[in-house]
N, C-alpha and C. Protein backbone atom coordinates (compact mmCIF):
# COMPACT_ATOMS: atom_id res chain seq x y z
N UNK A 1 0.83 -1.19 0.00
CA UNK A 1 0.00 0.00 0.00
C UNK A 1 0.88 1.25 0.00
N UNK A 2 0.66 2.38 -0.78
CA UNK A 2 1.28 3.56 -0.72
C UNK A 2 0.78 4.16 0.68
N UNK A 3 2.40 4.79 1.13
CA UNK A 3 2.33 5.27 2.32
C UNK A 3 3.26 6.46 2.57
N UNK A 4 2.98 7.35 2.76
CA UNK A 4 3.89 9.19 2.99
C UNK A 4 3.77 9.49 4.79
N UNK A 5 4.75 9.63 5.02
CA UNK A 5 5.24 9.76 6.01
C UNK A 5 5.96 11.11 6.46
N UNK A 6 5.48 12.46 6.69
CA UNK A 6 6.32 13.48 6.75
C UNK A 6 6.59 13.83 8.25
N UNK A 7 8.15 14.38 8.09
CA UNK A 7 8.29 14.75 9.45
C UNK A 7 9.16 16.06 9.08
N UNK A 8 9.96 16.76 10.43
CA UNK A 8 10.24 17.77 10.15
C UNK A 8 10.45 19.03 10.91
N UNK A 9 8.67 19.36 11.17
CA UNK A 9 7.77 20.67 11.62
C UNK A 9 8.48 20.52 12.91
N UNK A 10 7.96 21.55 13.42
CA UNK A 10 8.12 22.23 14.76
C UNK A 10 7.70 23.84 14.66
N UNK A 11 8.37 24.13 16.17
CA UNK A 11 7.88 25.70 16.26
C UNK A 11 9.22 26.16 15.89
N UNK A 12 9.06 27.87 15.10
CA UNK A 12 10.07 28.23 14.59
C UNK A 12 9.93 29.35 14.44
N UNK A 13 10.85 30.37 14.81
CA UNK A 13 10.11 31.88 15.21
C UNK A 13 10.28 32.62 13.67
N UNK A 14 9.33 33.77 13.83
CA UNK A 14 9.08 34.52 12.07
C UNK A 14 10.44 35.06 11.94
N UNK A 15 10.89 34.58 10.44
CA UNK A 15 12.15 34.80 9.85
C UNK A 15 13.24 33.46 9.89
N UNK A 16 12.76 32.95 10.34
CA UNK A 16 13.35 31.42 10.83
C UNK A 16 13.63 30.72 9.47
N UNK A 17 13.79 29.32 9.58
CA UNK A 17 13.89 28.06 9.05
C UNK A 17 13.51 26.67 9.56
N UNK A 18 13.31 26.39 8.16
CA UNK A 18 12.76 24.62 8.66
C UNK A 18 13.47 23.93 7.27
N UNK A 19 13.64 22.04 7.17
CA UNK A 19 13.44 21.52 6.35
C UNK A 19 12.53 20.46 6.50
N UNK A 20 11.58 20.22 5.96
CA UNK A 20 10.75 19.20 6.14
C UNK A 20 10.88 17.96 4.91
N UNK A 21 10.70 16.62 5.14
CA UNK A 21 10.87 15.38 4.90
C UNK A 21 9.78 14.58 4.26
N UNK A 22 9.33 13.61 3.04
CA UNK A 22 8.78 12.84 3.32
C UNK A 22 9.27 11.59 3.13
N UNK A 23 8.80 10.38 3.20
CA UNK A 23 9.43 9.33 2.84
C UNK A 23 8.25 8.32 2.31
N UNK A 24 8.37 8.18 1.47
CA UNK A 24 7.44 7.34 0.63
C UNK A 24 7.46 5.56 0.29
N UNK A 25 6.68 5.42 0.24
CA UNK A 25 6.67 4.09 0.50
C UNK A 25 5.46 2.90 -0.65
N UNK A 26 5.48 1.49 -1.00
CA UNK A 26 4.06 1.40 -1.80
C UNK A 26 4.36 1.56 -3.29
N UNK A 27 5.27 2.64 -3.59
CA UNK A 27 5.25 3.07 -5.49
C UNK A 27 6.79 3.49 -5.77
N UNK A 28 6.14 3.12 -7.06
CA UNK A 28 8.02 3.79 -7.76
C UNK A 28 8.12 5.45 -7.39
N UNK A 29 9.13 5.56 -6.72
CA UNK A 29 8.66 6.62 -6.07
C UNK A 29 9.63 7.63 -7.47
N UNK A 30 11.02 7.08 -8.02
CA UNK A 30 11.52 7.71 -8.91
C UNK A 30 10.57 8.28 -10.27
N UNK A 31 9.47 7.55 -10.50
CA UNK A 31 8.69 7.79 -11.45
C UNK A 31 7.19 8.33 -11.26
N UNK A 32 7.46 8.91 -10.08
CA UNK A 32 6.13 9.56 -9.52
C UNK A 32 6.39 10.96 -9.08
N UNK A 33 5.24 11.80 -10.02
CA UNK A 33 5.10 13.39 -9.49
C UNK A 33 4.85 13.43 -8.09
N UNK A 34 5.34 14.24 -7.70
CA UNK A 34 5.12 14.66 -6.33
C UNK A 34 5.10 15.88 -6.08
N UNK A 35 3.86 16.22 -4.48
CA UNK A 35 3.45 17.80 -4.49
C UNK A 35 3.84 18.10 -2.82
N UNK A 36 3.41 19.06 -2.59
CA UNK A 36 3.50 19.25 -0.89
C UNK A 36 1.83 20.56 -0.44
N UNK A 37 1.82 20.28 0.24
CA UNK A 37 0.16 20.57 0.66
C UNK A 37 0.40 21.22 2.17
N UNK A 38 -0.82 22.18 2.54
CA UNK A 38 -0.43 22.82 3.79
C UNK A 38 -2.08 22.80 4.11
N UNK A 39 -2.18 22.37 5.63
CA UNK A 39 -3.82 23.29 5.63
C UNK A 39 -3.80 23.54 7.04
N UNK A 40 -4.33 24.63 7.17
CA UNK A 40 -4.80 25.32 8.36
C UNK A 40 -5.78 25.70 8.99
N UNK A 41 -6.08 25.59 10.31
CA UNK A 41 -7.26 25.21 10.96
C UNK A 41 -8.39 25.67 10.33
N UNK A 42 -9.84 24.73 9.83
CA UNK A 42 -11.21 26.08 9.46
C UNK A 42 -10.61 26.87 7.82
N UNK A 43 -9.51 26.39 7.36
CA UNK A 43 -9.50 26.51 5.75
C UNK A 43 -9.16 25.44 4.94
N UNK A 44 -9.26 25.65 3.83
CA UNK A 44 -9.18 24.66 2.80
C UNK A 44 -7.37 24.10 2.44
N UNK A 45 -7.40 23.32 1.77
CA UNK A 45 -6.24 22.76 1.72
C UNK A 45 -5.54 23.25 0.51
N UNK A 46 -4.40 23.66 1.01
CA UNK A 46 -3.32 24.33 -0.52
C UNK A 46 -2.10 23.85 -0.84
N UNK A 47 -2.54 23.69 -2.20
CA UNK A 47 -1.06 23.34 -3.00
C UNK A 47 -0.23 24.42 -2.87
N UNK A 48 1.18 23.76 -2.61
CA UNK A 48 2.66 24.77 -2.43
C UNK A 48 3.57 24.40 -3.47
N UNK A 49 3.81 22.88 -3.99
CA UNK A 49 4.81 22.98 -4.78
C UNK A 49 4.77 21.61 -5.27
N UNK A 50 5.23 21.22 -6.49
CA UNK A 50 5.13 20.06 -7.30
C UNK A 50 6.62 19.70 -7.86
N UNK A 51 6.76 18.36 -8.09
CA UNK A 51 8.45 18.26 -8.42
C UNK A 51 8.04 16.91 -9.38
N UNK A 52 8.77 16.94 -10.39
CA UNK A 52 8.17 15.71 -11.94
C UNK A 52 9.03 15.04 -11.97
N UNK A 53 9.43 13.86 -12.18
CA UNK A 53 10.85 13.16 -12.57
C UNK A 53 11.92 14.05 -12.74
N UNK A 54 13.19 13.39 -12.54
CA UNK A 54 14.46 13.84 -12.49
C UNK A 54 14.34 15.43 -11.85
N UNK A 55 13.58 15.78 -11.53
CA UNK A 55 13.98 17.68 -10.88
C UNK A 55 13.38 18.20 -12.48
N UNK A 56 12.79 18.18 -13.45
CA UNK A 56 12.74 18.43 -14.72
C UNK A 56 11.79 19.68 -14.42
N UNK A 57 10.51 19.22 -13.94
CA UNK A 57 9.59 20.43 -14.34
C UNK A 57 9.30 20.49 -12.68
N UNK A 58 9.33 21.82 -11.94
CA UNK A 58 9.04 22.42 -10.47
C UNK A 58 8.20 23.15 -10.69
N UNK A 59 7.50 23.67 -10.05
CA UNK A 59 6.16 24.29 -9.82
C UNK A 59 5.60 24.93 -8.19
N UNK A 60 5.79 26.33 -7.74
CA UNK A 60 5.44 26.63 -6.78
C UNK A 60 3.78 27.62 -7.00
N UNK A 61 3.32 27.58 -5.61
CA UNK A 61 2.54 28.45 -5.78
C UNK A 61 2.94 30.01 -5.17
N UNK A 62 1.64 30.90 -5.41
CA UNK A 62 2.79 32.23 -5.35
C UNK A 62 3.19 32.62 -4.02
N UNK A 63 2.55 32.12 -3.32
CA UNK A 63 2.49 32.69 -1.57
C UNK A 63 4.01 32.04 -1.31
N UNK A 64 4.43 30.78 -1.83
CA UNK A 64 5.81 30.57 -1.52
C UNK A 64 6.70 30.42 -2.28
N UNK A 65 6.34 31.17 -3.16
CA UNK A 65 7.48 31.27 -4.50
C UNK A 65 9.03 32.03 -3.89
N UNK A 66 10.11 31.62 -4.51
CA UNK A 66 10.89 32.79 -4.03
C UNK A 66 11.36 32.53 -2.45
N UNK A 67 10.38 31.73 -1.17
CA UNK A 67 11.06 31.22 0.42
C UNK A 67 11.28 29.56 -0.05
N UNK A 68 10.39 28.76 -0.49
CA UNK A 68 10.61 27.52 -0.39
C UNK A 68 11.04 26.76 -1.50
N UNK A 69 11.94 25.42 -1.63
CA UNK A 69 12.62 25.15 -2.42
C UNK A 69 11.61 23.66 -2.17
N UNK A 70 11.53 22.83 -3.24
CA UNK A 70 11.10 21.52 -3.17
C UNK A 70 12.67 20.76 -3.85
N UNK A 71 12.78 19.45 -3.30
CA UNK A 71 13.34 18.39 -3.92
C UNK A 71 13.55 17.08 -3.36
N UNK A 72 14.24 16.34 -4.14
CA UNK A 72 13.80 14.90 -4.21
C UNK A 72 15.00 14.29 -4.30
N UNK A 73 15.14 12.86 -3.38
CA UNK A 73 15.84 12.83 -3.64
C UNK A 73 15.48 10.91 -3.60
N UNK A 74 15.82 10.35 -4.81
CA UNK A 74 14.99 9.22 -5.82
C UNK A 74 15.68 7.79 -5.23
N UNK A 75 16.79 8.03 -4.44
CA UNK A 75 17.61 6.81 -4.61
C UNK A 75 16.94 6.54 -2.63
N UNK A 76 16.54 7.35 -2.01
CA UNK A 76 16.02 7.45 -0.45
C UNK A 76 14.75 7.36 -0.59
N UNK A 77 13.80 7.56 -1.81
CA UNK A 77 12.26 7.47 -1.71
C UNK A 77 12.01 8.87 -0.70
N UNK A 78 12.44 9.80 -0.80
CA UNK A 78 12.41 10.78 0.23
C UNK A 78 12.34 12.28 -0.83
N UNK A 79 11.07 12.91 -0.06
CA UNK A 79 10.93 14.53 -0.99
C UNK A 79 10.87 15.86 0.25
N UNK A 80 11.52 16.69 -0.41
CA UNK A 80 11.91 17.66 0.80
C UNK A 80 11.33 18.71 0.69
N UNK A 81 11.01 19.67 1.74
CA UNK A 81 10.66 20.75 1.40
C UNK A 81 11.33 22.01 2.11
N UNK A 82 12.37 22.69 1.83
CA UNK A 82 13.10 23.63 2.45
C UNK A 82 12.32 25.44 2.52
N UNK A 83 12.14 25.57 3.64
CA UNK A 83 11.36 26.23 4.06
C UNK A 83 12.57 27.59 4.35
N UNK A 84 12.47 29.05 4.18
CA UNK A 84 12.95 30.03 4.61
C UNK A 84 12.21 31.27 4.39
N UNK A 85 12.44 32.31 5.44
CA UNK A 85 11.74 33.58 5.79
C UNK A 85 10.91 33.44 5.99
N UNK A 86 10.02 32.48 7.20
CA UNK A 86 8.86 32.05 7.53
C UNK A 86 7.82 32.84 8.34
N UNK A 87 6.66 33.19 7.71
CA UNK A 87 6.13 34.12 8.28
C UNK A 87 4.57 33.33 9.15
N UNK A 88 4.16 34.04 10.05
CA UNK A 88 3.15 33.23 11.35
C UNK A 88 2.21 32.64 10.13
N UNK A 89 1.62 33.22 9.13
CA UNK A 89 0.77 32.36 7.86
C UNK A 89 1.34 31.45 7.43
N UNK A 90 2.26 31.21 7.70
CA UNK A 90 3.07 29.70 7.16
C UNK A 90 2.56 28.24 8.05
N UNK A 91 2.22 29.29 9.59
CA UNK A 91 1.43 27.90 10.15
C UNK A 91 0.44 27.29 9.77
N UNK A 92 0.80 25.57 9.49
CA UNK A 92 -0.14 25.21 8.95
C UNK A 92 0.34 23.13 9.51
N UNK A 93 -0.20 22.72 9.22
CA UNK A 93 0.20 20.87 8.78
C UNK A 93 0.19 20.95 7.69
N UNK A 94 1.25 20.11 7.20
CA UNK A 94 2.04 20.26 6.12
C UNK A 94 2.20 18.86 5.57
N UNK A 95 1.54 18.72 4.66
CA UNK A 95 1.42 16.71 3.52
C UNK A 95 2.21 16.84 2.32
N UNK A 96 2.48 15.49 2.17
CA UNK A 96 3.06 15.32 1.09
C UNK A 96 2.40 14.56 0.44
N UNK A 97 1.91 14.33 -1.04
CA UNK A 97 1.37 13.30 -2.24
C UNK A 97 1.78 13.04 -3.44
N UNK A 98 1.49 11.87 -3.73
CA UNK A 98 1.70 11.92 -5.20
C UNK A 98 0.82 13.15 -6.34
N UNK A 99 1.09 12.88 -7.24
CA UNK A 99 0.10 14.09 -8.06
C UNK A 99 0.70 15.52 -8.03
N UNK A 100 -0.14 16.55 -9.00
CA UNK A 100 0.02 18.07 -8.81
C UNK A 100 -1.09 18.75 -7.65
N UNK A 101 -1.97 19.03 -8.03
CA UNK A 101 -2.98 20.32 -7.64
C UNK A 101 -3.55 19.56 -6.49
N UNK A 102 -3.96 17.92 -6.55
CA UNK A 102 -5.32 17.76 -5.96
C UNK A 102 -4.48 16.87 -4.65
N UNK A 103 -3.29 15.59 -5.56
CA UNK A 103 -3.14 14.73 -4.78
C UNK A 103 -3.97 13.28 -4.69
N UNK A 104 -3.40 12.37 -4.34
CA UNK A 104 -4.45 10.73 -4.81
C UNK A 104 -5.37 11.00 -3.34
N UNK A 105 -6.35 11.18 -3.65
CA UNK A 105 -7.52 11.34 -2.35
C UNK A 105 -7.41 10.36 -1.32
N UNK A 106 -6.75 8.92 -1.29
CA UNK A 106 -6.34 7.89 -0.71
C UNK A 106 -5.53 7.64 0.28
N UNK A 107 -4.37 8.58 0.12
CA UNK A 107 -2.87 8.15 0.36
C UNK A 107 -2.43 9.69 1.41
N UNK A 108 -3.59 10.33 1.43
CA UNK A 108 -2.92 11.36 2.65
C UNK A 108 -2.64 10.42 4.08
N UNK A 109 -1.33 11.50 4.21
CA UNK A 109 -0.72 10.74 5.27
C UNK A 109 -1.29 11.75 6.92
N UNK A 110 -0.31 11.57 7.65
CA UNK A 110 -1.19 12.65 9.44
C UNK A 110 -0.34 14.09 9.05
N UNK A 111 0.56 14.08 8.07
CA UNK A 111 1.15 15.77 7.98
C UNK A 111 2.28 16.07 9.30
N UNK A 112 2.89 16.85 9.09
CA UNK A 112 3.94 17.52 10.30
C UNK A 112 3.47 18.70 10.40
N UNK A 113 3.28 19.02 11.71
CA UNK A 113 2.82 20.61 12.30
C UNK A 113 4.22 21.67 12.07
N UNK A 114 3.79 22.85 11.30
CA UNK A 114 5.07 23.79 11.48
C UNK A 114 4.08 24.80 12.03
N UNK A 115 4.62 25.59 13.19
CA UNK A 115 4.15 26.48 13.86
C UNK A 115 5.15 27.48 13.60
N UNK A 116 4.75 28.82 13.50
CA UNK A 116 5.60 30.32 13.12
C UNK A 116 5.09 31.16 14.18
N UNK A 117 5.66 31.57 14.88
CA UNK A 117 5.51 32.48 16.52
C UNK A 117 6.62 32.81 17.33
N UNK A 118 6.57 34.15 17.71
CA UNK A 118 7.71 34.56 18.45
C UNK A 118 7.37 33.95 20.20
C-alpha cells in the first residue's frame, strides 16, 4: 500500500527556518510526481509545490514562490521541502502526495505541524 510519512515541523520563530521530509513508500517513487500541501485550521487545503521526474519540471505556488525550495531525492524514496523567511501564515500541517494540484484522495498521510511564533 502507498504510504507518505512526513516529518520535520516544529515551532520556529518569524524569519526562521525549517526543512521538512517525506518518505514514501508502496510506489516507484523515482517515477512519480510529487506535491507538498499545507492546511490550516477552518480553511481549505493548498497546493505549495510540485516536483516531476528527475527535478525536470518544479512548480510553486505564489504565496511561496521565491522562500521555499522543493526536492527529491529518488535513490532514499524521500521529498523535501526547504522552508525560509517564515512568516506566522506559514502555520499550517504540512502533507506530502503523489500528483500536482489535488493529490491521490487515498494516500494522505497525518502531515507535520510547522508552527511560526515569536
Amino acid at each position: 500500500q502507498v504510504q507518505f510519512v512526513e516529518s520535520g515541523g516544529g515551532l520556529v520563530q518569524p524569519g526562521g527556518s525549517l526543512r521538512l521530509s517525506c518518505t514514501a513508500s508502496g510506489l516507484s517513487f523515482s517515477t512519480t510526481i510529487m506535491s507538498w500541501y499545507r492546511q490550516a485550521p477552518g480553511k481549505e487545503r493548498e497546493w505549495l509545490a510540485t516536483i516531476g521526474w528527475s527535478s525536470i519540471y518544479i512548480n510553486y505556488a505564489d504565496s511561496v514562490k521565491g522562500r521555499f525550495t522543493i526536492s527529491r531525492d529518488n535513490a532514499k524514496s524521500t521529498l523535501y521541502l526547504e522552508m525560509s523567511t517564515l512568516k506566522p501564515e506559514d502555520t499550517a500541517s504540512y502533507y506530502c502526495n503523489r500528483g500536482g494540484f489535488q493529490g491521490n484522495p487515498v494516500d494522505w498521510g497525518r502531515g507535520t505541524q510547522v508552527t511560526v511564533s515569536s
